[in-house]
Amino acid sequence: MSKTAIIIPARYNSKRLQGKPLIKVCDKPIIQWVWERAIQVKSADMVIIATDNQEIYDCAKSFGANVEMTSENHKCGSDRIVEVAQKYPEISYIINLQGDEPMINTACVEEVIKQIKEDENADISTLLAEIKDEDLDDPNMVKCVKDINGYAMYFSRSKIPFERNKGIAKFYKHIGIYGYKRESLFKMTQYPQPEVEQAESLEQLRALYNGMKIKTSVVEYQAIGIDTIEDLNAFKKLVEKN
């Protein structure tokens, strides 16, 4: 039977916020916040946390999550997800949900699943949101240009498209959640890193470079990713307010 799985990669060693998945907000670790959102997605048959850290593994087990221990040698989250997916041949659609987005909108995850299942031409599905002017020059906010059919043409940390003529283009930021057909994920991770991926440090460029098609959906959701102590404090304030 064909199944859809949300796999949440969670690693301990983060350059900007060490031990991020285990940091508690209102007595609940961040990874649990993400998992509790993920299990609400009705289109997903299973949710799995993938980690290379024993503390994260034990923590996930303590709140009842399905968790898999993976190799410490993976260079990126996709490789970690492939290792897990290999253990579950029944999984046909794989959703890569970042372990640092505790407020992820479940409707957005449903949209990613819908697109990857319904679009025969898509290898990957993902999300975009319109971007605010003050964020256009922020290299930490990845931008995307899409074509008339909603397929990504390019992703960049730079402002794209370049405005030679002002006031015409719409700008979109990338929300880092991906849906993969099983064979597409396995294929992408076997390609070598092209120069453009190494330059921008954006894994999705490997897929585009090799002719794979990434279907995008534009949503209203504004992601709350936790990468820095400032992000963490903002999330804490939001939780306490609500």
mmCIF file of C-alpha atoms in Angstrom:
data_model
loop_
_atom_site.group_PDB
_atom_site.id
_atom_site.type_symbol
_atom_site.label_atom_id
_atom_site.label_comp_id
_atom_site.label_asym_id
_atom_site.label_seq_id
_atom_site.Cartn_x
_atom_site.Cartn_y
_atom_site.Cartn_z
ATOM 1 C CA MET A 1 0.000 0.000 0.000
ATOM 2 C CA SER A 2 1.258 3.470 -0.952
ATOM 3 C CA LYS A 3 1.825 5.678 2.093
ATOM 4 C CA THR A 4 2.679 9.310 2.787
ATOM 5 C CA ALA A 5 5.181 10.055 5.543
ATOM 6 C CA ILE A 6 6.257 13.271 7.188
ATOM 7 C CA ILE A 7 9.896 12.919 8.197
ATOM 8 C CA ILE A 8 11.355 15.524 10.538
ATOM 9 C CA PRO A 9 15.162 15.736 10.488
ATOM 10 C CA ALA A 10 16.513 16.892 13.860
ATOM 11 C CA ARG A 11 20.197 17.316 14.644
ATOM 12 C CA TYR A 12 21.875 18.568 17.775
ATOM 13 C CA ASN A 13 24.800 20.451 16.267
ATOM 14 C CA SER A 14 23.460 23.729 14.917
ATOM 15 C CA LYS A 15 25.966 26.464 14.101
ATOM 16 C CA ARG A 16 23.813 29.253 15.478
ATOM 17 C CA LEU A 17 21.767 27.555 18.215
ATOM 18 C CA GLN A 18 23.333 24.431 19.728
ATOM 19 C CA GLY A 19 20.931 21.722 20.850
ATOM 20 C CA LYS A 20 17.999 23.550 19.275
ATOM 21 C CA PRO A 21 15.488 20.635 19.140
ATOM 22 C CA LEU A 22 15.794 20.136 22.911
ATOM 23 C CA ILE A 23 15.324 23.764 23.966
ATOM 24 C CA LYS A 24 12.125 24.003 25.980
ATOM 25 C CA VAL A 25 9.413 26.605 25.483
ATOM 26 C CA CYS A 26 6.610 26.384 28.074
ATOM 27 C CA ASP A 27 8.121 23.108 29.330
ATOM 28 C CA LYS A 28 7.957 21.523 25.887
ATOM 29 C CA PRO A 29 11.015 20.932 23.633
ATOM 30 C CA ILE A 30 10.892 22.532 20.189
ATOM 31 C CA ILE A 31 10.953 19.145 18.455
ATOM 32 C CA GLN A 32 7.771 18.200 20.323
ATOM 33 C CA TRP A 33 6.061 21.395 19.169
ATOM 34 C CA VAL A 34 6.834 20.413 15.560
ATOM 35 C CA TRP A 35 5.794 16.774 16.016
ATOM 36 C CA GLU A 36 2.457 17.759 17.565
ATOM 37 C CA ARG A 37 1.705 19.909 14.531
ATOM 38 C CA ALA A 38 2.770 17.169 12.120
ATOM 39 C CA ILE A 39 0.509 14.482 13.597
ATOM 40 C CA GLN A 40 -2.478 16.762 12.924
ATOM 41 C CA VAL A 41 -1.925 16.499 9.144
ATOM 42 C CA LYS A 42 -4.728 14.244 7.952
ATOM 43 C CA SER A 43 -3.130 13.385 4.584
ATOM 44 C CA ALA A 44 -0.076 11.859 6.256
ATOM 45 C CA ASP A 45 -0.100 8.197 7.221
ATOM 46 C CA MET A 46 2.946 8.394 9.469
ATOM 47 C CA VAL A 47 5.243 10.913 11.155
ATOM 48 C CA ILE A 48 8.870 10.016 11.873
ATOM 49 C CA ILE A 49 11.600 12.023 13.586
ATOM 50 C CA ALA A 50 15.073 11.338 12.136
ATOM 51 C CA THR A 51 18.058 12.181 14.342
ATOM 52 C CA ASP A 52 21.708 11.343 14.878
ATOM 53 C CA ASN A 53 21.678 12.312 18.552
ATOM 54 C CA GLN A 54 20.843 10.042 21.487
ATOM 55 C CA GLU A 55 19.415 12.868 23.622
ATOM 56 C CA ILE A 56 17.005 13.879 20.859
ATOM 57 C CA TYR A 57 16.127 10.210 20.279
ATOM 58 C CA ASP A 58 15.334 9.674 23.963
ATOM 59 C CA CYS A 59 13.396 12.933 24.170
ATOM 60 C CA ALA A 60 11.254 12.011 21.144
ATOM 61 C CA LYS A 61 10.555 8.577 22.579
ATOM 62 C CA SER A 62 9.487 10.160 25.869
ATOM 63 C CA PHE A 63 6.599 12.044 24.243
ATOM 64 C CA GLY A 64 5.527 9.073 22.128
ATOM 65 C CA ALA A 65 7.036 9.902 18.742
ATOM 66 C CA ASN A 66 8.136 7.386 16.123
ATOM 67 C CA VAL A 67 11.869 8.137 15.897
ATOM 68 C CA GLU A 68 14.747 6.634 13.924
ATOM 69 C CA MET A 69 18.448 6.941 14.736
ATOM 70 C CA THR A 70 20.533 7.815 11.661
ATOM 71 C CA SER A 71 24.181 8.170 10.721
ATOM 72 C CA GLU A 72 26.201 11.144 11.983
ATOM 73 C CA ASN A 73 27.885 11.486 8.597
ATOM 74 C CA HIS A 74 25.040 12.980 6.571
ATOM 75 C CA LYS A 75 25.815 16.350 4.993
ATOM 76 C CA CYS A 76 22.193 17.458 4.794
ATOM 77 C CA GLY A 77 18.682 16.664 5.981
ATOM 78 C CA SER A 78 17.715 14.995 2.703
ATOM 79 C CA ASP A 79 20.402 12.339 3.120
ATOM 80 C CA ARG A 80 19.120 11.665 6.636
ATOM 81 C CA ILE A 81 15.581 11.317 5.290
ATOM 82 C CA VAL A 82 16.711 8.890 2.575
ATOM 83 C CA GLU A 83 18.257 6.633 5.217
ATOM 84 C CA VAL A 84 14.935 6.501 7.043
ATOM 85 C CA ALA A 85 12.856 6.054 3.882
ATOM 86 C CA GLN A 86 14.962 3.047 2.879
ATOM 87 C CA LYS A 87 13.614 1.244 5.962
ATOM 88 C CA TYR A 88 10.005 1.817 4.858
ATOM 89 C CA PRO A 89 9.465 0.591 1.274
ATOM 90 C CA GLU A 90 5.726 1.285 1.595
ATOM 91 C CA ILE A 91 6.367 5.060 1.664
ATOM 92 C CA SER A 92 5.686 6.577 -1.779
ATOM 93 C CA TYR A 93 5.476 10.260 -0.811
ATOM 94 C CA ILE A 94 7.912 11.852 1.598
ATOM 95 C CA ILE A 95 7.465 15.238 3.259
ATOM 96 C CA ASN A 96 10.575 16.915 4.631
ATOM 97 C CA LEU A 97 9.365 19.064 7.525
ATOM 98 C CA GLN A 98 12.050 21.073 9.274
ATOM 99 C CA GLY A 99 12.433 20.427 12.991
ATOM 100 C CA ASP A 100 12.775 24.140 13.759
ATOM 101 C CA GLU A 101 9.325 25.362 12.659
ATOM 102 C CA PRO A 102 7.152 24.844 15.753
ATOM 103 C CA MET A 103 4.254 26.920 14.398
ATOM 104 C CA ILE A 104 3.969 25.263 10.981
ATOM 105 C CA ASN A 105 0.474 25.586 9.556
ATOM 106 C CA THR A 106 -0.999 22.120 8.946
ATOM 107 C CA ALA A 107 -2.956 23.431 5.932
ATOM 108 C CA CYS A 108 0.370 24.309 4.322
ATOM 109 C CA VAL A 109 1.636 20.760 4.805
ATOM 110 C CA GLU A 110 -1.605 19.457 3.293
ATOM 111 C CA GLU A 111 -1.006 21.673 0.246
ATOM 112 C CA VAL A 112 2.504 20.286 -0.244
ATOM 113 C CA ILE A 113 1.121 16.738 -0.101
ATOM 114 C CA LYS A 114 -1.717 17.575 -2.499
ATOM 115 C CA GLN A 115 0.646 19.041 -5.104
ATOM 116 C CA ILE A 116 3.147 16.180 -5.092
ATOM 117 C CA LYS A 117 0.379 13.590 -5.344
ATOM 118 C CA GLU A 118 -1.699 15.295 -8.044
ATOM 119 C CA ASP A 119 0.962 16.756 -10.355
ATOM 120 C CA GLU A 120 2.364 13.969 -12.512
ATOM 121 C CA ASN A 121 5.156 16.211 -13.812
ATOM 122 C CA ALA A 122 6.398 17.353 -10.415
ATOM 123 C CA ASP A 123 9.370 15.671 -8.768
ATOM 124 C CA ILE A 124 9.188 17.930 -5.731
ATOM 125 C CA SER A 125 6.597 20.304 -4.242
ATOM 126 C CA THR A 126 7.193 23.281 -1.979
ATOM 127 C CA LEU A 127 5.734 26.583 -0.774
ATOM 128 C CA LEU A 128 6.247 30.288 -1.422
ATOM 129 C CA ALA A 129 4.889 33.420 0.217
ATOM 130 C CA GLU A 130 4.955 37.015 -0.956
ATOM 131 C CA ILE A 131 7.868 38.855 0.543
ATOM 132 C CA LYS A 132 8.066 42.206 2.320
ATOM 133 C CA ASP A 133 10.323 44.903 0.883
ATOM 134 C CA GLU A 134 12.498 45.079 3.984
ATOM 135 C CA ASP A 135 13.386 41.383 3.632
ATOM 136 C CA LEU A 136 14.423 41.432 -0.022
ATOM 137 C CA ASP A 137 18.115 41.958 0.674
ATOM 138 C CA ASP A 138 18.332 39.471 3.553
ATOM 139 C CA PRO A 139 20.529 36.541 2.380
ATOM 140 C CA ASN A 140 18.992 34.283 5.033
ATOM 141 C CA MET A 141 15.626 34.632 3.306
ATOM 142 C CA VAL A 142 15.691 32.538 0.139
ATOM 143 C CA LYS A 143 13.896 33.999 -2.873
ATOM 144 C CA CYS A 144 12.271 32.155 -5.776
ATOM 145 C CA VAL A 145 11.158 32.956 -9.308
ATOM 146 C CA LYS A 146 8.458 30.680 -10.746
ATOM 147 C CA ASP A 147 7.096 30.150 -14.245
ATOM 148 C CA ILE A 148 3.544 30.479 -15.589
ATOM 149 C CA ASN A 149 2.688 26.932 -14.448
ATOM 150 C CA GLY A 150 4.002 27.411 -10.920
ATOM 151 C CA TYR A 151 7.270 25.535 -11.389
ATOM 152 C CA ALA A 152 10.378 27.036 -9.798
ATOM 153 C CA MET A 153 12.828 28.589 -12.249
ATOM 154 C CA TYR A 154 15.495 29.512 -9.702
ATOM 155 C CA PHE A 155 16.131 29.992 -5.991
ATOM 156 C CA SER A 156 18.632 32.494 -4.648
ATOM 157 C CA ARG A 157 19.799 34.280 -1.545
ATOM 158 C CA SER A 158 20.021 37.374 -3.721
ATOM 159 C CA LYS A 159 17.076 39.558 -4.681
ATOM 160 C CA ILE A 160 15.500 37.974 -7.772
ATOM 161 C CA PRO A 161 14.344 39.078 -10.238
ATOM 162 C CA PHE A 162 16.628 42.105 -10.507
ATOM 163 C CA GLU A 163 14.520 45.247 -10.876
ATOM 164 C CA ARG A 164 15.837 47.158 -13.844
ATOM 165 C CA ASN A 165 12.254 48.391 -14.175
ATOM 166 C CA LYS A 166 10.778 49.131 -10.761
ATOM 167 C CA GLY A 167 7.297 48.233 -9.537
ATOM 168 C CA ILE A 168 6.546 45.390 -11.967
ATOM 169 C CA ALA A 169 7.793 42.151 -10.417
ATOM 170 C CA LYS A 170 6.318 40.232 -7.518
ATOM 171 C CA PHE A 171 8.779 38.773 -5.055
ATOM 172 C CA TYR A 172 8.415 35.446 -3.281
ATOM 173 C CA LYS A 173 10.269 33.888 -0.378
ATOM 174 C CA HIS A 174 10.734 30.160 -0.071
ATOM 175 C CA ILE A 175 9.199 28.269 2.852
ATOM 176 C CA GLY A 176 11.476 25.299 3.451
ATOM 177 C CA ILE A 177 9.095 22.376 3.428
ATOM 178 C CA TYR A 178 9.367 19.816 0.609
ATOM 179 C CA GLY A 179 7.234 17.025 -0.765
ATOM 180 C CA TYR A 180 9.008 14.310 -2.768
ATOM 181 C CA LYS A 181 7.983 11.371 -4.856
ATOM 182 C CA ARG A 182 10.066 8.534 -3.449
ATOM 183 C CA GLU A 183 12.081 7.975 -6.617
ATOM 184 C CA SER A 184 12.714 11.717 -6.978
ATOM 185 C CA LEU A 185 14.222 12.040 -3.506
ATOM 186 C CA PHE A 186 16.489 9.058 -4.044
ATOM 187 C CA LYS A 187 17.553 10.379 -7.439
ATOM 188 C CA MET A 188 18.292 13.907 -6.220
ATOM 189 C CA THR A 189 20.483 12.787 -3.343
ATOM 190 C CA GLN A 190 22.602 10.671 -5.708
ATOM 191 C CA TYR A 191 23.553 13.651 -7.883
ATOM 192 C CA PRO A 192 26.834 15.428 -7.085
ATOM 193 C CA GLN A 193 26.608 18.974 -5.765
ATOM 194 C CA PRO A 194 26.810 21.389 -8.721
ATOM 195 C CA GLU A 195 28.762 24.637 -8.411
ATOM 196 C CA VAL A 196 25.570 26.685 -8.171
ATOM 197 C CA GLU A 197 24.445 24.718 -5.118
ATOM 198 C CA GLN A 198 27.842 25.080 -3.485
ATOM 199 C CA ALA A 199 27.866 28.817 -4.178
ATOM 200 C CA GLU A 200 24.385 29.540 -2.800
ATOM 201 C CA SER A 201 24.328 26.695 -0.250
ATOM 202 C CA LEU A 202 20.826 25.740 -1.448
ATOM 203 C CA GLU A 203 20.164 22.043 -1.909
ATOM 204 C CA GLN A 204 17.098 22.550 -4.111
ATOM 205 C CA LEU A 205 19.337 23.986 -6.824
ATOM 206 C CA ARG A 206 20.773 20.491 -7.313
ATOM 207 C CA ALA A 207 17.329 19.325 -8.395
ATOM 208 C CA LEU A 208 16.831 22.226 -10.827
ATOM 209 C CA TYR A 209 20.357 21.877 -12.202
ATOM 210 C CA ASN A 210 19.612 18.261 -13.122
ATOM 211 C CA GLY A 211 16.309 19.053 -14.825
ATOM 212 C CA MET A 212 13.965 18.062 -12.032
ATOM 213 C CA LYS A 213 10.700 19.980 -11.667
ATOM 214 C CA ILE A 214 9.742 21.709 -8.427
ATOM 215 C CA LYS A 215 6.057 22.693 -8.168
ATOM 216 C CA THR A 216 5.328 25.688 -5.956
ATOM 217 C CA SER A 217 2.181 26.902 -4.212
ATOM 218 C CA VAL A 218 1.798 30.455 -2.923
ATOM 219 C CA VAL A 219 0.381 30.609 0.605
ATOM 220 C CA GLU A 220 -0.330 33.314 3.182
ATOM 221 C CA TYR A 221 1.641 31.571 5.944
ATOM 222 C CA GLN A 222 4.609 33.459 7.395
ATOM 223 C CA ALA A 223 7.106 30.933 8.690
ATOM 224 C CA ILE A 224 8.521 31.155 12.198
ATOM 225 C CA GLY A 225 11.778 29.271 11.833
ATOM 226 C CA ILE A 226 14.072 29.154 14.856
ATOM 227 C CA ASP A 227 17.672 29.698 13.757
ATOM 228 C CA THR A 228 18.941 32.228 16.294
ATOM 229 C CA ILE A 229 18.425 33.242 19.917
ATOM 230 C CA GLU A 230 16.384 36.178 18.625
ATOM 231 C CA ASP A 231 14.044 33.775 16.798
ATOM 232 C CA LEU A 232 13.723 31.708 19.967
ATOM 233 C CA ASN A 233 12.829 34.737 22.064
ATOM 234 C CA ALA A 234 10.252 35.838 19.481
ATOM 235 C CA PHE A 235 8.647 32.384 19.575
ATOM 236 C CA LYS A 236 8.585 32.420 23.385
ATOM 237 C CA LYS A 237 6.829 35.791 23.368
ATOM 238 C CA LEU A 238 4.278 34.551 20.844
ATOM 239 C CA VAL A 239 3.490 31.425 22.889
ATOM 240 C CA GLU A 240 3.196 33.371 26.114
ATOM 241 C CA LYS A 241 0.910 35.911 24.416
ATOM 242 C CA ASN A 242 -1.400 33.182 23.125
#
